GROMACS .gro file of C-alpha atoms in nm:
model
  220
    1UNK     CA    1   0.316  -1.976   0.663
    2UNK     CA    2  -0.047  -2.078   0.649
    3UNK     CA    3  -0.166  -2.300   0.370
    4UNK     CA    4  -0.248  -2.647   0.254
    5UNK     CA    5  -0.003  -2.934   0.268
    6UNK     CA    6   0.225  -2.901  -0.031
    7UNK     CA    7   0.346  -3.157  -0.282
    8UNK     CA    8   0.688  -3.080  -0.423
    9UNK     CA    9   0.606  -3.278  -0.738
   10UNK     CA   10   0.272  -3.110  -0.814
   11UNK     CA   11   0.217  -3.067  -1.186
   12UNK     CA   12   0.230  -2.702  -1.296
   13UNK     CA   13  -0.036  -2.738  -1.565
   14UNK     CA   14  -0.283  -2.907  -1.331
   15UNK     CA   15  -0.214  -2.650  -1.061
   16UNK     CA   16  -0.273  -2.368  -1.310
   17UNK     CA   17  -0.605  -2.526  -1.407
   18UNK     CA   18  -0.708  -2.562  -1.044
   19UNK     CA   19  -0.632  -2.195  -0.981
   20UNK     CA   20  -0.832  -2.092  -1.286
   21UNK     CA   21  -1.132  -2.284  -1.152
   22UNK     CA   22  -1.108  -2.140  -0.799
   23UNK     CA   23  -1.418  -1.955  -0.672
   24UNK     CA   24  -1.343  -1.949  -0.299
   25UNK     CA   25  -1.377  -1.570  -0.265
   26UNK     CA   26  -1.730  -1.597  -0.404
   27UNK     CA   27  -1.841  -1.925  -0.252
   28UNK     CA   28  -1.664  -1.930   0.086
   29UNK     CA   29  -1.558  -1.575   0.179
   30UNK     CA   30  -1.324  -1.553   0.477
   31UNK     CA   31  -1.532  -1.285   0.652
   32UNK     CA   32  -1.868  -1.450   0.593
   33UNK     CA   33  -2.157  -1.419   0.351
   34UNK     CA   34  -2.157  -1.040   0.354
   35UNK     CA   35  -1.806  -1.028   0.211
   36UNK     CA   36  -1.856  -1.231  -0.106
   37UNK     CA   37  -1.665  -1.113  -0.411
   38UNK     CA   38  -1.934  -0.906  -0.585
   39UNK     CA   39  -1.846  -1.018  -0.938
   40UNK     CA   40  -1.750  -1.340  -1.113
   41UNK     CA   41  -1.395  -1.438  -1.012
   42UNK     CA   42  -1.129  -1.448  -1.281
   43UNK     CA   43  -0.803  -1.573  -1.128
   44UNK     CA   44  -0.496  -1.431  -1.298
   45UNK     CA   45  -0.157  -1.596  -1.240
   46UNK     CA   46   0.128  -1.724  -1.456
   47UNK     CA   47   0.305  -2.032  -1.324
   48UNK     CA   48   0.620  -2.169  -1.483
   49UNK     CA   49   0.840  -2.478  -1.484
   50UNK     CA   50   1.147  -2.286  -1.597
   51UNK     CA   51   1.125  -1.918  -1.495
   52UNK     CA   52   1.392  -1.817  -1.245
   53UNK     CA   53   1.223  -1.483  -1.166
   54UNK     CA   54   0.897  -1.454  -0.973
   55UNK     CA   55   0.699  -1.132  -0.980
   56UNK     CA   56   0.490  -1.127  -0.663
   57UNK     CA   57   0.232  -0.850  -0.685
   58UNK     CA   58  -0.083  -0.755  -0.498
   59UNK     CA   59  -0.401  -0.834  -0.695
   60UNK     CA   60  -0.532  -0.767  -1.046
   61UNK     CA   61  -0.689  -0.432  -1.124
   62UNK     CA   62  -1.000  -0.393  -1.336
   63UNK     CA   63  -0.813  -0.383  -1.669
   64UNK     CA   64  -0.627  -0.699  -1.579
   65UNK     CA   65  -0.954  -0.862  -1.472
   66UNK     CA   66  -1.108  -0.776  -1.807
   67UNK     CA   67  -0.813  -0.895  -2.015
   68UNK     CA   68  -0.686  -1.184  -1.806
   69UNK     CA   69  -0.330  -1.058  -1.862
   70UNK     CA   70  -0.129  -0.961  -1.549
   71UNK     CA   71   0.008  -0.607  -1.530
   72UNK     CA   72  -0.170  -0.518  -1.853
   73UNK     CA   73  -0.199  -0.153  -1.754
   74UNK     CA   74   0.003   0.161  -1.685
   75UNK     CA   75   0.150   0.002  -1.371
   76UNK     CA   76   0.277  -0.282  -1.584
   77UNK     CA   77   0.438  -0.039  -1.825
   78UNK     CA   78   0.624   0.125  -1.540
   79UNK     CA   79   0.728  -0.210  -1.393
   80UNK     CA   80   0.862  -0.328  -1.729
   81UNK     CA   81   1.054  -0.003  -1.759
   82UNK     CA   82   1.199  -0.054  -1.411
   83UNK     CA   83   1.316  -0.402  -1.511
   84UNK     CA   84   1.430  -0.292  -1.859
   85UNK     CA   85   1.242  -0.576  -2.029
   86UNK     CA   86   1.020  -0.581  -2.334
   87UNK     CA   87   0.653  -0.667  -2.324
   88UNK     CA   88   0.732  -0.989  -2.508
   89UNK     CA   89   0.994  -1.088  -2.250
   90UNK     CA   90   0.766  -1.000  -1.962
   91UNK     CA   91   0.486  -1.226  -2.085
   92UNK     CA   92   0.715  -1.518  -2.171
   93UNK     CA   93   0.643  -1.782  -1.901
   94UNK     CA   94   0.981  -1.936  -1.968
   95UNK     CA   95   1.134  -1.618  -1.823
   96UNK     CA   96   0.885  -1.490  -1.562
   97UNK     CA   97   0.634  -1.640  -1.323
   98UNK     CA   98   0.374  -1.381  -1.219
   99UNK     CA   99   0.185  -1.473  -0.904
  100UNK     CA  100   0.000  -1.199  -0.712
  101UNK     CA  101  -0.106  -1.234  -0.351
  102UNK     CA  102  -0.468  -1.235  -0.462
  103UNK     CA  103  -0.556  -1.389  -0.798
  104UNK     CA  104  -0.884  -1.200  -0.854
  105UNK     CA  105  -0.975  -0.832  -0.886
  106UNK     CA  106  -1.103  -0.748  -0.534
  107UNK     CA  107  -1.319  -0.451  -0.636
  108UNK     CA  108  -1.312  -0.090  -0.522
  109UNK     CA  109  -1.354   0.079  -0.186
  110UNK     CA  110  -1.583   0.375  -0.127
  111UNK     CA  111  -1.310   0.613  -0.250
  112UNK     CA  112  -1.264   0.431  -0.579
  113UNK     CA  113  -0.932   0.270  -0.488
  114UNK     CA  114  -0.859  -0.099  -0.536
  115UNK     CA  115  -0.935  -0.305  -0.228
  116UNK     CA  116  -0.657  -0.519  -0.072
  117UNK     CA  117  -0.601  -0.873  -0.200
  118UNK     CA  118  -0.871  -1.113  -0.086
  119UNK     CA  119  -0.795  -1.293   0.241
  120UNK     CA  120  -0.889  -1.636   0.107
  121UNK     CA  121  -0.633  -1.659  -0.170
  122UNK     CA  122  -0.280  -1.668  -0.029
  123UNK     CA  123  -0.346  -1.914   0.257
  124UNK     CA  124  -0.507  -2.155   0.012
  125UNK     CA  125  -0.271  -2.135  -0.284
  126UNK     CA  126   0.059  -1.962  -0.219
  127UNK     CA  127   0.255  -2.239  -0.047
  128UNK     CA  128   0.145  -2.486  -0.316
  129UNK     CA  129   0.250  -2.253  -0.595
  130UNK     CA  130   0.591  -2.178  -0.447
  131UNK     CA  131   0.659  -2.546  -0.376
  132UNK     CA  132   0.574  -2.629  -0.738
  133UNK     CA  133   0.836  -2.380  -0.864
  134UNK     CA  134   1.156  -2.467  -0.674
  135UNK     CA  135   1.368  -2.324  -0.957
  136UNK     CA  136   1.281  -1.964  -0.862
  137UNK     CA  137   1.597  -1.774  -0.769
  138UNK     CA  138   1.478  -1.413  -0.751
  139UNK     CA  139   1.152  -1.278  -0.609
  140UNK     CA  140   1.040  -0.926  -0.696
  141UNK     CA  141   0.806  -0.839  -0.409
  142UNK     CA  142   0.583  -0.558  -0.535
  143UNK     CA  143   0.396  -0.371  -0.262
  144UNK     CA  144   0.337  -0.425   0.107
  145UNK     CA  145   0.122  -0.739   0.085
  146UNK     CA  146   0.379  -0.936  -0.114
  147UNK     CA  147   0.654  -0.805   0.114
  148UNK     CA  148   0.464  -0.912   0.426
  149UNK     CA  149   0.432  -1.269   0.295
  150UNK     CA  150   0.776  -1.316   0.145
  151UNK     CA  151   0.979  -1.129   0.406
  152UNK     CA  152   0.776  -1.214   0.714
  153UNK     CA  153   0.934  -1.076   1.033
  154UNK     CA  154   1.231  -0.942   0.835
  155UNK     CA  155   1.009  -0.674   0.683
  156UNK     CA  156   1.057  -0.325   0.824
  157UNK     CA  157   0.775  -0.123   0.977
  158UNK     CA  158   0.674   0.056   0.658
  159UNK     CA  159   0.712   0.006   0.285
  160UNK     CA  160   0.969   0.284   0.247
  161UNK     CA  161   1.200   0.140   0.511
  162UNK     CA  162   1.155  -0.209   0.373
  163UNK     CA  163   1.259  -0.098   0.026
  164UNK     CA  164   1.539   0.119   0.167
  165UNK     CA  165   1.686  -0.190   0.335
  166UNK     CA  166   1.676  -0.401   0.018
  167UNK     CA  167   2.034  -0.520   0.066
  168UNK     CA  168   1.927  -0.727   0.368
  169UNK     CA  169   1.698  -0.934   0.146
  170UNK     CA  170   1.888  -0.946  -0.184
  171UNK     CA  171   2.208  -1.062  -0.018
  172UNK     CA  172   2.055  -1.300   0.236
  173UNK     CA  173   2.219  -1.639   0.268
  174UNK     CA  174   1.906  -1.856   0.249
  175UNK     CA  175   1.644  -1.912  -0.018
  176UNK     CA  176   1.574  -1.701  -0.326
  177UNK     CA  177   1.695  -1.344  -0.331
  178UNK     CA  178   1.406  -1.105  -0.261
  179UNK     CA  179   1.392  -0.746  -0.381
  180UNK     CA  180   1.109  -0.533  -0.235
  181UNK     CA  181   0.967  -0.266  -0.464
  182UNK     CA  182   0.697  -0.002  -0.422
  183UNK     CA  183   0.391  -0.063  -0.633
  184UNK     CA  184   0.446   0.091  -0.980
  185UNK     CA  185   0.106   0.262  -0.969
  186UNK     CA  186   0.073   0.626  -1.073
  187UNK     CA  187  -0.036   0.685  -0.713
  188UNK     CA  188   0.329   0.635  -0.609
  189UNK     CA  189   0.470   0.896  -0.847
  190UNK     CA  190   0.508   1.139  -0.557
  191UNK     CA  191   0.688   0.875  -0.353
  192UNK     CA  192   0.934   0.821  -0.638
  193UNK     CA  193   1.010   1.194  -0.652
  194UNK     CA  194   1.069   1.207  -0.277
  195UNK     CA  195   1.297   0.903  -0.279
  196UNK     CA  196   1.549   0.946  -0.564
  197UNK     CA  197   1.771   0.678  -0.407
  198UNK     CA  198   1.524   0.419  -0.538
  199UNK     CA  199   1.603   0.495  -0.901
  200UNK     CA  200   1.973   0.549  -0.833
  201UNK     CA  201   2.041   0.247  -0.608
  202UNK     CA  202   1.764  -0.010  -0.644
  203UNK     CA  203   1.677  -0.010  -1.014
  204UNK     CA  204   2.030  -0.093  -1.131
  205UNK     CA  205   2.029  -0.398  -0.902
  206UNK     CA  206   1.685  -0.500  -1.024
  207UNK     CA  207   1.790  -0.473  -1.387
  208UNK     CA  208   2.117  -0.656  -1.327
  209UNK     CA  209   1.947  -0.953  -1.164
  210UNK     CA  210   1.671  -0.973  -1.424
  211UNK     CA  211   1.919  -0.947  -1.710
  212UNK     CA  212   2.133  -1.223  -1.564
  213UNK     CA  213   1.844  -1.461  -1.499
  214UNK     CA  214   1.644  -1.418  -1.820
  215UNK     CA  215   1.929  -1.354  -2.065
  216UNK     CA  216   2.219  -1.537  -1.901
  217UNK     CA  217   2.449  -1.236  -1.859
  218UNK     CA  218   2.699  -1.223  -1.575
  219UNK     CA  219   2.667  -1.004  -1.268
  220UNK     CA  220   2.902  -0.710  -1.254
   0.00000   0.00000   0.00000
Protein backbone atom coordinates (compact mmCIF):
# COMPACT_ATOMS: atom_id res chain seq x y z
CA UNK A 1 0.00 0.00 0.00
CA UNK A 2 1.02 3.60 -0.53
CA UNK A 3 1.50 5.83 2.45
CA UNK A 4 3.86 7.37 4.92
CA UNK A 5 6.20 5.36 7.08
CA UNK A 6 4.19 4.08 10.01
CA UNK A 7 4.94 4.01 13.72
CA UNK A 8 3.31 1.12 15.53
CA UNK A 9 3.36 3.09 18.79
CA UNK A 10 1.76 6.28 17.44
CA UNK A 11 -0.55 7.89 19.98
CA UNK A 12 -4.22 7.67 18.99
CA UNK A 13 -5.17 11.04 20.44
CA UNK A 14 -2.33 12.86 18.69
CA UNK A 15 -3.12 11.08 15.43
CA UNK A 16 -6.78 12.06 15.74
CA UNK A 17 -5.74 15.68 16.26
CA UNK A 18 -3.45 15.59 13.25
CA UNK A 19 -6.26 14.24 11.07
CA UNK A 20 -8.62 16.95 12.31
CA UNK A 21 -6.09 19.59 11.29
CA UNK A 22 -5.44 18.12 7.82
CA UNK A 23 -6.13 20.43 4.86
CA UNK A 24 -4.25 18.58 2.12
CA UNK A 25 -7.25 18.35 -0.23
CA UNK A 26 -7.53 22.14 -0.13
CA UNK A 27 -3.87 23.12 0.03
CA UNK A 28 -2.15 20.42 -2.05
CA UNK A 29 -4.73 18.71 -4.30
CA UNK A 30 -3.49 15.56 -6.01
CA UNK A 31 -4.68 16.67 -9.46
CA UNK A 32 -3.38 20.22 -9.22
CA UNK A 33 -4.74 23.65 -8.40
CA UNK A 34 -7.93 23.19 -10.40
CA UNK A 35 -9.02 20.30 -8.20
CA UNK A 36 -8.95 21.98 -4.79
CA UNK A 37 -11.70 20.97 -2.39
CA UNK A 38 -14.19 23.80 -2.96
CA UNK A 39 -15.18 24.18 0.70
CA UNK A 40 -13.45 24.19 4.08
CA UNK A 41 -12.32 20.65 4.93
CA UNK A 42 -13.84 18.96 7.96
CA UNK A 43 -12.18 15.57 8.44
CA UNK A 44 -14.49 13.02 10.04
CA UNK A 45 -13.01 9.83 11.53
CA UNK A 46 -13.26 7.96 14.82
CA UNK A 47 -10.08 6.24 15.96
CA UNK A 48 -9.97 3.91 18.94
CA UNK A 49 -7.51 2.22 21.26
CA UNK A 50 -9.93 -0.57 22.14
CA UNK A 51 -12.48 -1.12 19.35
CA UNK A 52 -12.19 -4.52 17.70
CA UNK A 53 -14.48 -3.56 14.79
CA UNK A 54 -13.48 -1.10 12.07
CA UNK A 55 -16.11 0.40 9.80
CA UNK A 56 -14.33 1.40 6.60
CA UNK A 57 -16.62 3.58 4.51
CA UNK A 58 -16.22 5.87 1.51
CA UNK A 59 -16.40 9.57 2.46
CA UNK A 60 -18.74 11.80 4.47
CA UNK A 61 -21.87 13.12 2.83
CA UNK A 62 -23.13 16.67 3.30
CA UNK A 63 -25.10 15.90 6.47
CA UNK A 64 -22.08 14.25 8.02
CA UNK A 65 -19.92 17.20 6.97
CA UNK A 66 -22.32 19.58 8.68
CA UNK A 67 -22.62 17.56 11.89
CA UNK A 68 -19.14 16.08 12.15
CA UNK A 69 -20.74 12.73 13.07
CA UNK A 70 -20.03 9.76 10.75
CA UNK A 71 -23.01 7.98 9.19
CA UNK A 72 -25.36 10.55 10.70
CA UNK A 73 -27.90 10.09 7.92
CA UNK A 74 -30.31 7.59 6.39
CA UNK A 75 -27.40 5.44 5.21
CA UNK A 76 -26.22 5.23 8.78
CA UNK A 77 -29.66 4.16 9.94
CA UNK A 78 -29.65 1.33 7.43
CA UNK A 79 -26.11 0.30 8.35
CA UNK A 80 -26.99 0.20 12.05
CA UNK A 81 -30.02 -1.92 11.20
CA UNK A 82 -27.83 -4.28 9.19
CA UNK A 83 -25.50 -4.67 12.17
CA UNK A 84 -28.35 -4.82 14.72
CA UNK A 85 -26.73 -2.18 16.94
CA UNK A 86 -28.17 0.85 18.66
CA UNK A 87 -27.14 4.39 17.84
CA UNK A 88 -25.45 4.59 21.24
CA UNK A 89 -23.42 1.44 20.56
CA UNK A 90 -22.49 2.62 17.09
CA UNK A 91 -21.04 5.90 18.34
CA UNK A 92 -19.19 4.35 21.27
CA UNK A 93 -15.48 4.52 20.29
CA UNK A 94 -14.75 1.71 22.71
CA UNK A 95 -16.76 -0.55 20.40
CA UNK A 96 -16.30 0.85 16.86
CA UNK A 97 -13.60 2.67 14.95
CA UNK A 98 -15.06 4.50 11.95
CA UNK A 99 -12.48 5.43 9.33
CA UNK A 100 -13.66 6.27 5.79
CA UNK A 101 -11.37 6.20 2.78
CA UNK A 102 -11.72 9.97 2.50
CA UNK A 103 -12.15 12.01 5.67
CA UNK A 104 -13.83 15.05 4.08
CA UNK A 105 -17.04 15.57 2.12
CA UNK A 106 -15.80 15.60 -1.51
CA UNK A 107 -18.71 17.61 -2.95
CA UNK A 108 -21.16 16.76 -5.72
CA UNK A 109 -20.77 15.93 -9.39
CA UNK A 110 -22.81 17.56 -12.14
CA UNK A 111 -25.65 15.07 -11.53
CA UNK A 112 -25.89 15.86 -7.83
CA UNK A 113 -24.27 12.64 -6.64
CA UNK A 114 -21.45 12.53 -4.10
CA UNK A 115 -18.02 12.56 -5.70
CA UNK A 116 -15.58 9.71 -4.93
CA UNK A 117 -13.30 9.99 -1.89
CA UNK A 118 -10.49 12.47 -2.40
CA UNK A 119 -7.29 10.98 -3.81
CA UNK A 120 -5.03 12.68 -1.26
CA UNK A 121 -6.48 11.13 1.87
CA UNK A 122 -5.89 7.39 1.94
CA UNK A 123 -2.24 7.42 0.75
CA UNK A 124 -1.40 9.98 3.43
CA UNK A 125 -3.30 8.63 6.41
CA UNK A 126 -4.64 5.11 6.06
CA UNK A 127 -1.51 3.06 6.78
CA UNK A 128 -0.78 5.21 9.84
CA UNK A 129 -4.30 4.80 11.17
CA UNK A 130 -4.37 1.04 10.70
CA UNK A 131 -0.93 0.62 12.28
CA UNK A 132 -2.10 2.62 15.30
CA UNK A 133 -5.04 0.24 15.84
CA UNK A 134 -3.50 -3.26 15.82
CA UNK A 135 -6.35 -4.57 17.99
CA UNK A 136 -8.83 -4.46 15.08
CA UNK A 137 -10.15 -7.97 14.37
CA UNK A 138 -13.03 -7.33 11.96
CA UNK A 139 -13.20 -4.83 9.09
CA UNK A 140 -16.56 -3.93 7.58
CA UNK A 141 -15.62 -2.70 4.10
CA UNK A 142 -18.52 -0.54 2.92
CA UNK A 143 -18.52 0.17 -0.81
CA UNK A 144 -16.07 -0.34 -3.64
CA UNK A 145 -13.40 2.13 -2.52
CA UNK A 146 -12.95 0.54 0.91
CA UNK A 147 -13.03 -2.90 -0.70
CA UNK A 148 -10.34 -1.94 -3.21
CA UNK A 149 -8.01 -0.81 -0.41
CA UNK A 150 -8.63 -3.55 2.12
CA UNK A 151 -8.96 -6.49 -0.26
CA UNK A 152 -6.47 -5.41 -2.91
CA UNK A 153 -6.04 -8.04 -5.64
CA UNK A 154 -8.42 -10.39 -3.82
CA UNK A 155 -11.35 -8.15 -4.73
CA UNK A 156 -13.58 -9.46 -7.51
CA UNK A 157 -14.28 -7.50 -10.68
CA UNK A 158 -17.43 -5.78 -9.42
CA UNK A 159 -19.01 -4.94 -6.09
CA UNK A 160 -21.73 -7.58 -6.41
CA UNK A 161 -19.26 -10.40 -7.01
CA UNK A 162 -17.01 -9.14 -4.24
CA UNK A 163 -19.86 -9.19 -1.74
CA UNK A 164 -21.13 -12.52 -3.09
CA UNK A 165 -17.73 -14.06 -2.33
CA UNK A 166 -17.62 -12.75 1.24
CA UNK A 167 -16.59 -16.14 2.63
CA UNK A 168 -13.18 -15.80 0.99
CA UNK A 169 -12.46 -12.72 3.08
CA UNK A 170 -14.23 -13.48 6.36
CA UNK A 171 -12.58 -16.87 6.69
CA UNK A 172 -9.12 -15.93 5.43
CA UNK A 173 -6.20 -17.17 7.47
CA UNK A 174 -4.26 -13.90 7.75
CA UNK A 175 -5.03 -10.54 9.30
CA UNK A 176 -8.40 -9.18 10.41
CA UNK A 177 -11.53 -10.74 8.98
CA UNK A 178 -12.98 -8.51 6.25
CA UNK A 179 -16.65 -8.43 5.28
CA UNK A 180 -17.48 -6.46 2.11
CA UNK A 181 -20.86 -4.73 2.06
CA UNK A 182 -22.69 -2.63 -0.51
CA UNK A 183 -23.09 0.98 0.49
CA UNK A 184 -26.28 1.34 2.61
CA UNK A 185 -27.44 4.31 0.54
CA UNK A 186 -31.04 4.51 -0.65
CA UNK A 187 -29.56 4.37 -4.16
CA UNK A 188 -28.82 0.67 -3.54
CA UNK A 189 -32.38 -0.25 -2.57
CA UNK A 190 -32.92 -1.79 -6.01
CA UNK A 191 -29.72 -3.80 -5.66
CA UNK A 192 -30.94 -5.19 -2.33
CA UNK A 193 -34.22 -6.30 -3.92
CA UNK A 194 -32.37 -8.03 -6.77
CA UNK A 195 -29.97 -9.81 -4.43
CA UNK A 196 -32.01 -11.37 -1.60
CA UNK A 197 -29.05 -13.63 -0.73
CA UNK A 198 -27.41 -10.58 0.87
CA UNK A 199 -30.03 -10.31 3.59
CA UNK A 200 -30.36 -14.08 3.97
CA UNK A 201 -26.66 -15.05 3.98
CA UNK A 202 -24.50 -12.02 4.72
CA UNK A 203 -26.41 -10.06 7.35
CA UNK A 204 -26.56 -12.95 9.86
CA UNK A 205 -22.77 -13.28 9.63
CA UNK A 206 -22.33 -9.53 10.02
CA UNK A 207 -24.56 -9.45 13.09
CA UNK A 208 -22.90 -12.50 14.62
CA UNK A 209 -19.41 -11.04 14.33
CA UNK A 210 -20.45 -7.61 15.60
CA UNK A 211 -22.35 -9.11 18.53
CA UNK A 212 -19.38 -11.25 19.50
CA UNK A 213 -16.84 -8.43 19.30
CA UNK A 214 -18.77 -5.62 20.97
CA UNK A 215 -20.80 -7.63 23.48
CA UNK A 216 -18.57 -10.66 24.08
CA UNK A 217 -21.04 -13.32 22.91
CA UNK A 218 -19.82 -16.57 21.40
CA UNK A 219 -20.01 -17.46 17.73
CA UNK A 220 -22.58 -20.07 16.85
